[in-house]
């Protein structure tokens, strides 16, 4: 993927202090102390190298938030709950980035827009009682992880469930009709995007129909909502199409 991206730099490891902004000590210790391949849940394998990988993902997300960049990281993060791993996710990268960014002068209110095909239950849980962070999710429903239904809302949590088979028209209509007005009303200092590409028509893990142009327009819309925007890679499991989709989103963010 990096062969197609001309301006990039390496990320960094998150500090343990940064991880603890969103996760419990017990969860961090469990990931750090894993010495052999271990299933933390039915989908999430952890090995002796996973802690370092997860620190790199989270730290790079923090740097992206501060620089206005796109963190191309794995493992993804938005299913990770404060106290446990879930759905391929060890630590919640975008949530850690948000908490770290709020320590910087001039960044108080943050909106997280999540267009991964799955609901970001971990990110929602972390910020459910925090009115300084607006969480907005567009996702297939009903679908894994089972959360994010039409009645699961609060003043700073907006879930927009979409039916299987939805494509560019449905996503962009929902963005203009619901996402953009909610984010503008919130008046964030920074928009962070949980940029998942598993809602693409050729992704093997879901049943949505977004095109590369659709992701470009979603990214363009996100970039219009605040004076600062950054993004963190979430899902996207077709390695043949993922570079093209990331490139389309980068075009949208920068245009």
mmCIF file of C-alpha atoms in Angstrom:
data_model
loop_
_atom_site.group_PDB
_atom_site.id
_atom_site.type_symbol
_atom_site.label_atom_id
_atom_site.label_comp_id
_atom_site.label_asym_id
_atom_site.label_seq_id
_atom_site.Cartn_x
_atom_site.Cartn_y
_atom_site.Cartn_z
ATOM 1 C CA UNK A 1 0.000 0.000 0.000
ATOM 2 C CA UNK A 2 2.796 2.476 0.852
ATOM 3 C CA UNK A 3 4.157 2.157 -2.704
ATOM 4 C CA UNK A 4 1.136 4.145 -3.879
ATOM 5 C CA UNK A 5 1.331 6.858 -1.215
ATOM 6 C CA UNK A 6 4.023 9.456 -1.774
ATOM 7 C CA UNK A 7 3.971 11.390 1.514
ATOM 8 C CA UNK A 8 4.218 9.202 4.588
ATOM 9 C CA UNK A 9 6.184 8.728 7.781
ATOM 10 C CA UNK A 10 6.508 5.972 10.346
ATOM 11 C CA UNK A 11 4.379 6.051 13.434
ATOM 12 C CA UNK A 12 5.358 5.466 17.043
ATOM 13 C CA UNK A 13 4.405 3.315 19.984
ATOM 14 C CA UNK A 14 1.805 4.629 22.357
ATOM 15 C CA UNK A 15 2.869 4.991 25.953
ATOM 16 C CA UNK A 16 1.154 2.839 28.523
ATOM 17 C CA UNK A 17 -0.209 6.038 30.012
ATOM 18 C CA UNK A 18 -1.956 6.789 26.711
ATOM 19 C CA UNK A 19 -3.482 3.297 26.535
ATOM 20 C CA UNK A 20 -4.759 3.681 30.095
ATOM 21 C CA UNK A 21 -6.724 6.765 29.053
ATOM 22 C CA UNK A 22 -9.278 4.310 27.624
ATOM 23 C CA UNK A 23 -8.538 0.826 28.999
ATOM 24 C CA UNK A 24 -8.286 -0.815 32.374
ATOM 25 C CA UNK A 25 -4.996 -1.869 33.903
ATOM 26 C CA UNK A 26 -6.140 -5.508 33.923
ATOM 27 C CA UNK A 27 -6.816 -5.501 30.179
ATOM 28 C CA UNK A 28 -3.504 -3.840 29.336
ATOM 29 C CA UNK A 29 -1.619 -6.323 31.524
ATOM 30 C CA UNK A 30 -3.333 -9.279 29.888
ATOM 31 C CA UNK A 31 -2.338 -8.201 26.381
ATOM 32 C CA UNK A 32 1.205 -7.275 27.468
ATOM 33 C CA UNK A 33 1.774 -10.526 29.357
ATOM 34 C CA UNK A 34 0.601 -12.903 26.613
ATOM 35 C CA UNK A 35 3.543 -15.191 25.788
ATOM 36 C CA UNK A 36 2.003 -17.599 23.291
ATOM 37 C CA UNK A 37 -0.921 -17.499 20.839
ATOM 38 C CA UNK A 38 -4.114 -17.076 22.887
ATOM 39 C CA UNK A 39 -7.697 -16.406 21.833
ATOM 40 C CA UNK A 40 -8.973 -13.423 23.823
ATOM 41 C CA UNK A 41 -12.412 -13.898 22.297
ATOM 42 C CA UNK A 42 -13.860 -15.962 19.457
ATOM 43 C CA UNK A 43 -12.348 -13.623 16.827
ATOM 44 C CA UNK A 44 -9.319 -12.057 18.492
ATOM 45 C CA UNK A 45 -5.977 -13.830 18.607
ATOM 46 C CA UNK A 46 -3.197 -12.412 20.757
ATOM 47 C CA UNK A 47 0.434 -13.547 20.629
ATOM 48 C CA UNK A 48 3.760 -12.543 22.130
ATOM 49 C CA UNK A 49 4.160 -9.789 19.493
ATOM 50 C CA UNK A 50 0.617 -8.421 19.648
ATOM 51 C CA UNK A 51 1.256 -5.941 22.449
ATOM 52 C CA UNK A 52 3.968 -4.175 20.453
ATOM 53 C CA UNK A 53 1.778 -4.153 17.339
ATOM 54 C CA UNK A 54 -1.138 -2.730 19.295
ATOM 55 C CA UNK A 55 1.063 -0.027 20.855
ATOM 56 C CA UNK A 56 2.288 0.961 17.378
ATOM 57 C CA UNK A 57 -1.283 1.132 16.076
ATOM 58 C CA UNK A 58 -2.491 3.282 18.962
ATOM 59 C CA UNK A 59 0.547 5.565 18.988
ATOM 60 C CA UNK A 60 0.342 6.107 15.239
ATOM 61 C CA UNK A 61 -3.346 6.985 15.630
ATOM 62 C CA UNK A 62 -2.411 9.590 18.241
ATOM 63 C CA UNK A 63 0.174 11.119 15.903
ATOM 64 C CA UNK A 64 -2.366 11.169 13.060
ATOM 65 C CA UNK A 65 -4.841 13.035 15.254
ATOM 66 C CA UNK A 66 -2.235 15.633 16.160
ATOM 67 C CA UNK A 67 -0.866 16.032 12.619
ATOM 68 C CA UNK A 68 -4.097 15.817 10.634
ATOM 69 C CA UNK A 69 -3.040 12.569 8.975
ATOM 70 C CA UNK A 70 -4.383 9.098 8.135
ATOM 71 C CA UNK A 71 -3.069 6.312 10.400
ATOM 72 C CA UNK A 72 -2.656 3.156 8.301
ATOM 73 C CA UNK A 73 -2.565 0.674 11.160
ATOM 74 C CA UNK A 74 -3.500 -2.815 12.207
ATOM 75 C CA UNK A 75 -4.859 -4.249 14.435
ATOM 76 C CA UNK A 76 -8.017 -2.167 14.120
ATOM 77 C CA UNK A 77 -9.565 -0.779 17.269
ATOM 78 C CA UNK A 78 -13.208 0.246 17.405
ATOM 79 C CA UNK A 79 -14.564 -2.980 18.960
ATOM 80 C CA UNK A 80 -12.093 -2.981 21.874
ATOM 81 C CA UNK A 81 -13.959 -2.345 25.118
ATOM 82 C CA UNK A 82 -12.367 -0.662 28.135
ATOM 83 C CA UNK A 83 -11.898 -4.013 29.860
ATOM 84 C CA UNK A 84 -11.382 -6.518 27.032
ATOM 85 C CA UNK A 85 -10.456 -7.226 23.429
ATOM 86 C CA UNK A 86 -13.110 -7.977 20.825
ATOM 87 C CA UNK A 87 -13.570 -8.396 17.081
ATOM 88 C CA UNK A 88 -9.884 -8.366 15.970
ATOM 89 C CA UNK A 89 -9.316 -5.287 18.196
ATOM 90 C CA UNK A 90 -6.946 -5.116 21.174
ATOM 91 C CA UNK A 91 -6.918 -1.399 22.033
ATOM 92 C CA UNK A 92 -9.316 1.248 20.711
ATOM 93 C CA UNK A 93 -6.984 3.313 18.529
ATOM 94 C CA UNK A 94 -9.358 6.138 17.628
ATOM 95 C CA UNK A 95 -10.596 6.509 21.214
ATOM 96 C CA UNK A 96 -7.030 6.694 22.527
ATOM 97 C CA UNK A 97 -6.234 9.265 19.840
ATOM 98 C CA UNK A 98 -9.237 11.337 20.901
ATOM 99 C CA UNK A 99 -8.321 11.269 24.586
ATOM 100 C CA UNK A 100 -4.692 12.134 23.808
ATOM 101 C CA UNK A 101 -5.688 14.959 21.460
ATOM 102 C CA UNK A 102 -7.875 16.500 24.166
ATOM 103 C CA UNK A 103 -4.736 17.064 26.215
ATOM 104 C CA UNK A 104 -3.544 19.530 23.568
ATOM 105 C CA UNK A 105 -4.446 23.247 23.752
ATOM 106 C CA UNK A 106 -7.430 24.173 21.625
ATOM 107 C CA UNK A 107 -8.849 20.650 21.229
ATOM 108 C CA UNK A 108 -11.736 20.223 23.626
ATOM 109 C CA UNK A 109 -14.650 18.888 21.583
ATOM 110 C CA UNK A 110 -14.088 15.952 19.234
ATOM 111 C CA UNK A 111 -16.478 14.221 16.850
ATOM 112 C CA UNK A 112 -15.737 10.645 15.811
ATOM 113 C CA UNK A 113 -17.387 9.568 12.552
ATOM 114 C CA UNK A 114 -17.269 5.808 11.999
ATOM 115 C CA UNK A 115 -18.158 4.415 8.560
ATOM 116 C CA UNK A 116 -16.785 0.914 9.107
ATOM 117 C CA UNK A 117 -19.443 -1.640 8.144
ATOM 118 C CA UNK A 118 -19.621 -2.831 11.772
ATOM 119 C CA UNK A 119 -20.836 -0.751 14.690
ATOM 120 C CA UNK A 120 -17.971 0.537 16.849
ATOM 121 C CA UNK A 121 -19.304 -0.729 20.142
ATOM 122 C CA UNK A 122 -15.999 -0.174 21.935
ATOM 123 C CA UNK A 123 -15.717 3.475 20.942
ATOM 124 C CA UNK A 124 -19.348 4.033 21.888
ATOM 125 C CA UNK A 125 -18.840 2.439 25.297
ATOM 126 C CA UNK A 126 -15.762 4.531 26.066
ATOM 127 C CA UNK A 127 -17.526 7.835 25.332
ATOM 128 C CA UNK A 128 -21.130 7.007 26.271
ATOM 129 C CA UNK A 129 -21.040 9.260 29.351
ATOM 130 C CA UNK A 130 -18.617 11.847 27.940
ATOM 131 C CA UNK A 131 -20.370 14.875 26.453
ATOM 132 C CA UNK A 132 -17.094 16.279 25.081
ATOM 133 C CA UNK A 133 -16.987 13.560 22.384
ATOM 134 C CA UNK A 134 -19.697 12.988 19.788
ATOM 135 C CA UNK A 135 -19.758 9.456 18.365
ATOM 136 C CA UNK A 136 -21.572 8.900 15.056
ATOM 137 C CA UNK A 137 -21.696 5.499 13.347
ATOM 138 C CA UNK A 138 -22.998 4.412 9.942
ATOM 139 C CA UNK A 139 -23.138 0.610 9.876
ATOM 140 C CA UNK A 140 -24.922 -2.475 8.625
ATOM 141 C CA UNK A 141 -27.664 -3.576 11.022
ATOM 142 C CA UNK A 142 -28.564 -6.130 12.186
ATOM 143 C CA UNK A 143 -25.015 -7.416 12.034
ATOM 144 C CA UNK A 144 -21.948 -8.038 14.193
ATOM 145 C CA UNK A 145 -21.519 -7.058 17.016
ATOM 146 C CA UNK A 146 -25.292 -6.705 17.509
ATOM 147 C CA UNK A 147 -25.195 -3.173 18.919
ATOM 148 C CA UNK A 148 -25.956 0.191 17.345
ATOM 149 C CA UNK A 149 -29.656 -0.292 16.764
ATOM 150 C CA UNK A 150 -32.122 2.525 16.008
ATOM 151 C CA UNK A 151 -33.074 2.935 19.670
ATOM 152 C CA UNK A 152 -29.472 3.090 20.920
ATOM 153 C CA UNK A 153 -29.033 6.855 20.975
ATOM 154 C CA UNK A 154 -28.201 9.687 23.316
ATOM 155 C CA UNK A 155 -27.324 13.376 23.019
ATOM 156 C CA UNK A 156 -23.722 12.671 21.964
ATOM 157 C CA UNK A 157 -24.205 9.219 20.410
ATOM 158 C CA UNK A 158 -25.849 8.902 17.005
ATOM 159 C CA UNK A 159 -26.278 5.456 15.460
ATOM 160 C CA UNK A 160 -27.445 5.220 11.862
ATOM 161 C CA UNK A 161 -28.211 1.564 11.071
ATOM 162 C CA UNK A 162 -28.384 0.707 7.358
ATOM 163 C CA UNK A 163 -29.834 -2.356 5.679
ATOM 164 C CA UNK A 164 -27.667 -4.955 3.942
ATOM 165 C CA UNK A 165 -27.169 -4.034 0.302
ATOM 166 C CA UNK A 166 -26.876 -0.289 0.929
ATOM 167 C CA UNK A 167 -24.482 1.524 -1.372
ATOM 168 C CA UNK A 168 -23.290 5.009 -2.265
ATOM 169 C CA UNK A 169 -26.753 6.537 -2.543
ATOM 170 C CA UNK A 170 -27.937 5.307 0.863
ATOM 171 C CA UNK A 171 -24.695 6.159 2.667
ATOM 172 C CA UNK A 172 -24.344 9.632 1.181
ATOM 173 C CA UNK A 173 -28.001 10.425 1.825
ATOM 174 C CA UNK A 174 -27.600 9.361 5.463
ATOM 175 C CA UNK A 175 -24.422 11.425 5.737
ATOM 176 C CA UNK A 176 -26.021 14.604 4.403
ATOM 177 C CA UNK A 177 -29.337 14.101 6.195
ATOM 178 C CA UNK A 178 -28.116 12.971 9.630
ATOM 179 C CA UNK A 179 -24.332 12.888 10.110
ATOM 180 C CA UNK A 180 -23.364 16.327 8.813
ATOM 181 C CA UNK A 181 -26.096 18.254 10.696
ATOM 182 C CA UNK A 182 -25.320 16.460 13.971
ATOM 183 C CA UNK A 183 -21.581 17.103 13.727
ATOM 184 C CA UNK A 184 -22.055 20.749 12.750
ATOM 185 C CA UNK A 185 -24.390 21.326 15.686
ATOM 186 C CA UNK A 186 -21.753 19.836 17.993
ATOM 187 C CA UNK A 187 -19.092 22.267 16.651
ATOM 188 C CA UNK A 188 -16.051 20.033 17.174
ATOM 189 C CA UNK A 189 -12.489 21.284 17.205
ATOM 190 C CA UNK A 190 -11.411 18.023 15.541
ATOM 191 C CA UNK A 191 -13.135 15.289 13.543
ATOM 192 C CA UNK A 192 -11.614 11.820 13.804
ATOM 193 C CA UNK A 193 -12.738 9.231 11.283
ATOM 194 C CA UNK A 194 -12.876 5.509 11.964
ATOM 195 C CA UNK A 195 -12.274 4.683 8.318
ATOM 196 C CA UNK A 196 -13.306 1.121 7.666
ATOM 197 C CA UNK A 197 -13.530 -0.131 4.076
ATOM 198 C CA UNK A 198 -15.395 -3.373 4.702
ATOM 199 C CA UNK A 199 -18.620 -1.814 3.396
ATOM 200 C CA UNK A 200 -17.108 -2.075 -0.100
ATOM 201 C CA UNK A 201 -18.971 -4.193 -2.624
ATOM 202 C CA UNK A 202 -16.106 -6.720 -2.881
ATOM 203 C CA UNK A 203 -15.309 -7.097 0.815
ATOM 204 C CA UNK A 204 -15.709 -10.699 2.023
ATOM 205 C CA UNK A 205 -16.988 -9.953 5.547
ATOM 206 C CA UNK A 206 -20.116 -7.911 4.893
ATOM 207 C CA UNK A 207 -22.978 -7.221 2.512
ATOM 208 C CA UNK A 208 -22.771 -3.572 1.536
ATOM 209 C CA UNK A 209 -22.162 -1.970 -1.871
ATOM 210 C CA UNK A 210 -20.091 1.202 -1.428
ATOM 211 C CA UNK A 211 -17.760 2.055 -4.317
ATOM 212 C CA UNK A 212 -14.409 3.828 -4.279
ATOM 213 C CA UNK A 213 -16.218 7.022 -5.288
ATOM 214 C CA UNK A 214 -18.546 6.559 -2.335
ATOM 215 C CA UNK A 215 -15.639 6.396 0.096
ATOM 216 C CA UNK A 216 -14.099 9.452 -1.570
ATOM 217 C CA UNK A 217 -17.293 11.420 -0.987
ATOM 218 C CA UNK A 218 -17.655 10.224 2.615
ATOM 219 C CA UNK A 219 -14.097 11.354 3.329
ATOM 220 C CA UNK A 220 -14.699 14.669 1.588
ATOM 221 C CA UNK A 221 -17.796 15.194 3.699
ATOM 222 C CA UNK A 222 -15.963 14.404 6.936
ATOM 223 C CA UNK A 223 -13.192 16.871 6.079
ATOM 224 C CA UNK A 224 -15.771 19.645 5.665
ATOM 225 C CA UNK A 225 -17.137 19.343 9.194
ATOM 226 C CA UNK A 226 -14.362 20.825 11.363
ATOM 227 C CA UNK A 227 -11.198 22.902 11.099
ATOM 228 C CA UNK A 228 -9.101 19.761 11.669
ATOM 229 C CA UNK A 229 -9.638 16.197 10.443
ATOM 230 C CA UNK A 230 -7.701 12.954 10.867
ATOM 231 C CA UNK A 231 -8.461 9.299 10.197
ATOM 232 C CA UNK A 232 -7.589 5.845 11.490
ATOM 233 C CA UNK A 233 -7.882 2.643 9.460
ATOM 234 C CA UNK A 234 -10.399 0.145 10.798
ATOM 235 C CA UNK A 235 -11.746 -2.771 8.719
ATOM 236 C CA UNK A 236 -11.248 -3.681 5.086
ATOM 237 C CA UNK A 237 -10.331 -7.278 4.303
ATOM 238 C CA UNK A 238 -9.921 -7.510 0.537
ATOM 239 C CA UNK A 239 -6.227 -6.794 0.046
ATOM 240 C CA UNK A 240 -6.705 -6.400 -3.702
ATOM 241 C CA UNK A 241 -9.110 -3.475 -3.319
ATOM 242 C CA UNK A 242 -7.957 -1.906 -0.032
ATOM 243 C CA UNK A 243 -5.116 0.237 -1.493
ATOM 244 C CA UNK A 244 -7.471 1.745 -4.080
ATOM 245 C CA UNK A 245 -10.092 2.506 -1.430
ATOM 246 C CA UNK A 246 -7.592 4.113 0.931
ATOM 247 C CA UNK A 247 -6.277 6.192 -1.972
ATOM 248 C CA UNK A 248 -9.831 7.326 -2.785
ATOM 249 C CA UNK A 249 -10.410 8.331 0.846
ATOM 250 C CA UNK A 250 -7.102 10.217 0.963
ATOM 251 C CA UNK A 251 -8.188 12.112 -2.140
ATOM 252 C CA UNK A 252 -11.435 12.992 -0.408
ATOM 253 C CA UNK A 253 -9.780 14.086 2.814
ATOM 254 C CA UNK A 254 -7.255 16.317 1.043
ATOM 255 C CA UNK A 255 -9.542 17.849 -1.571
#
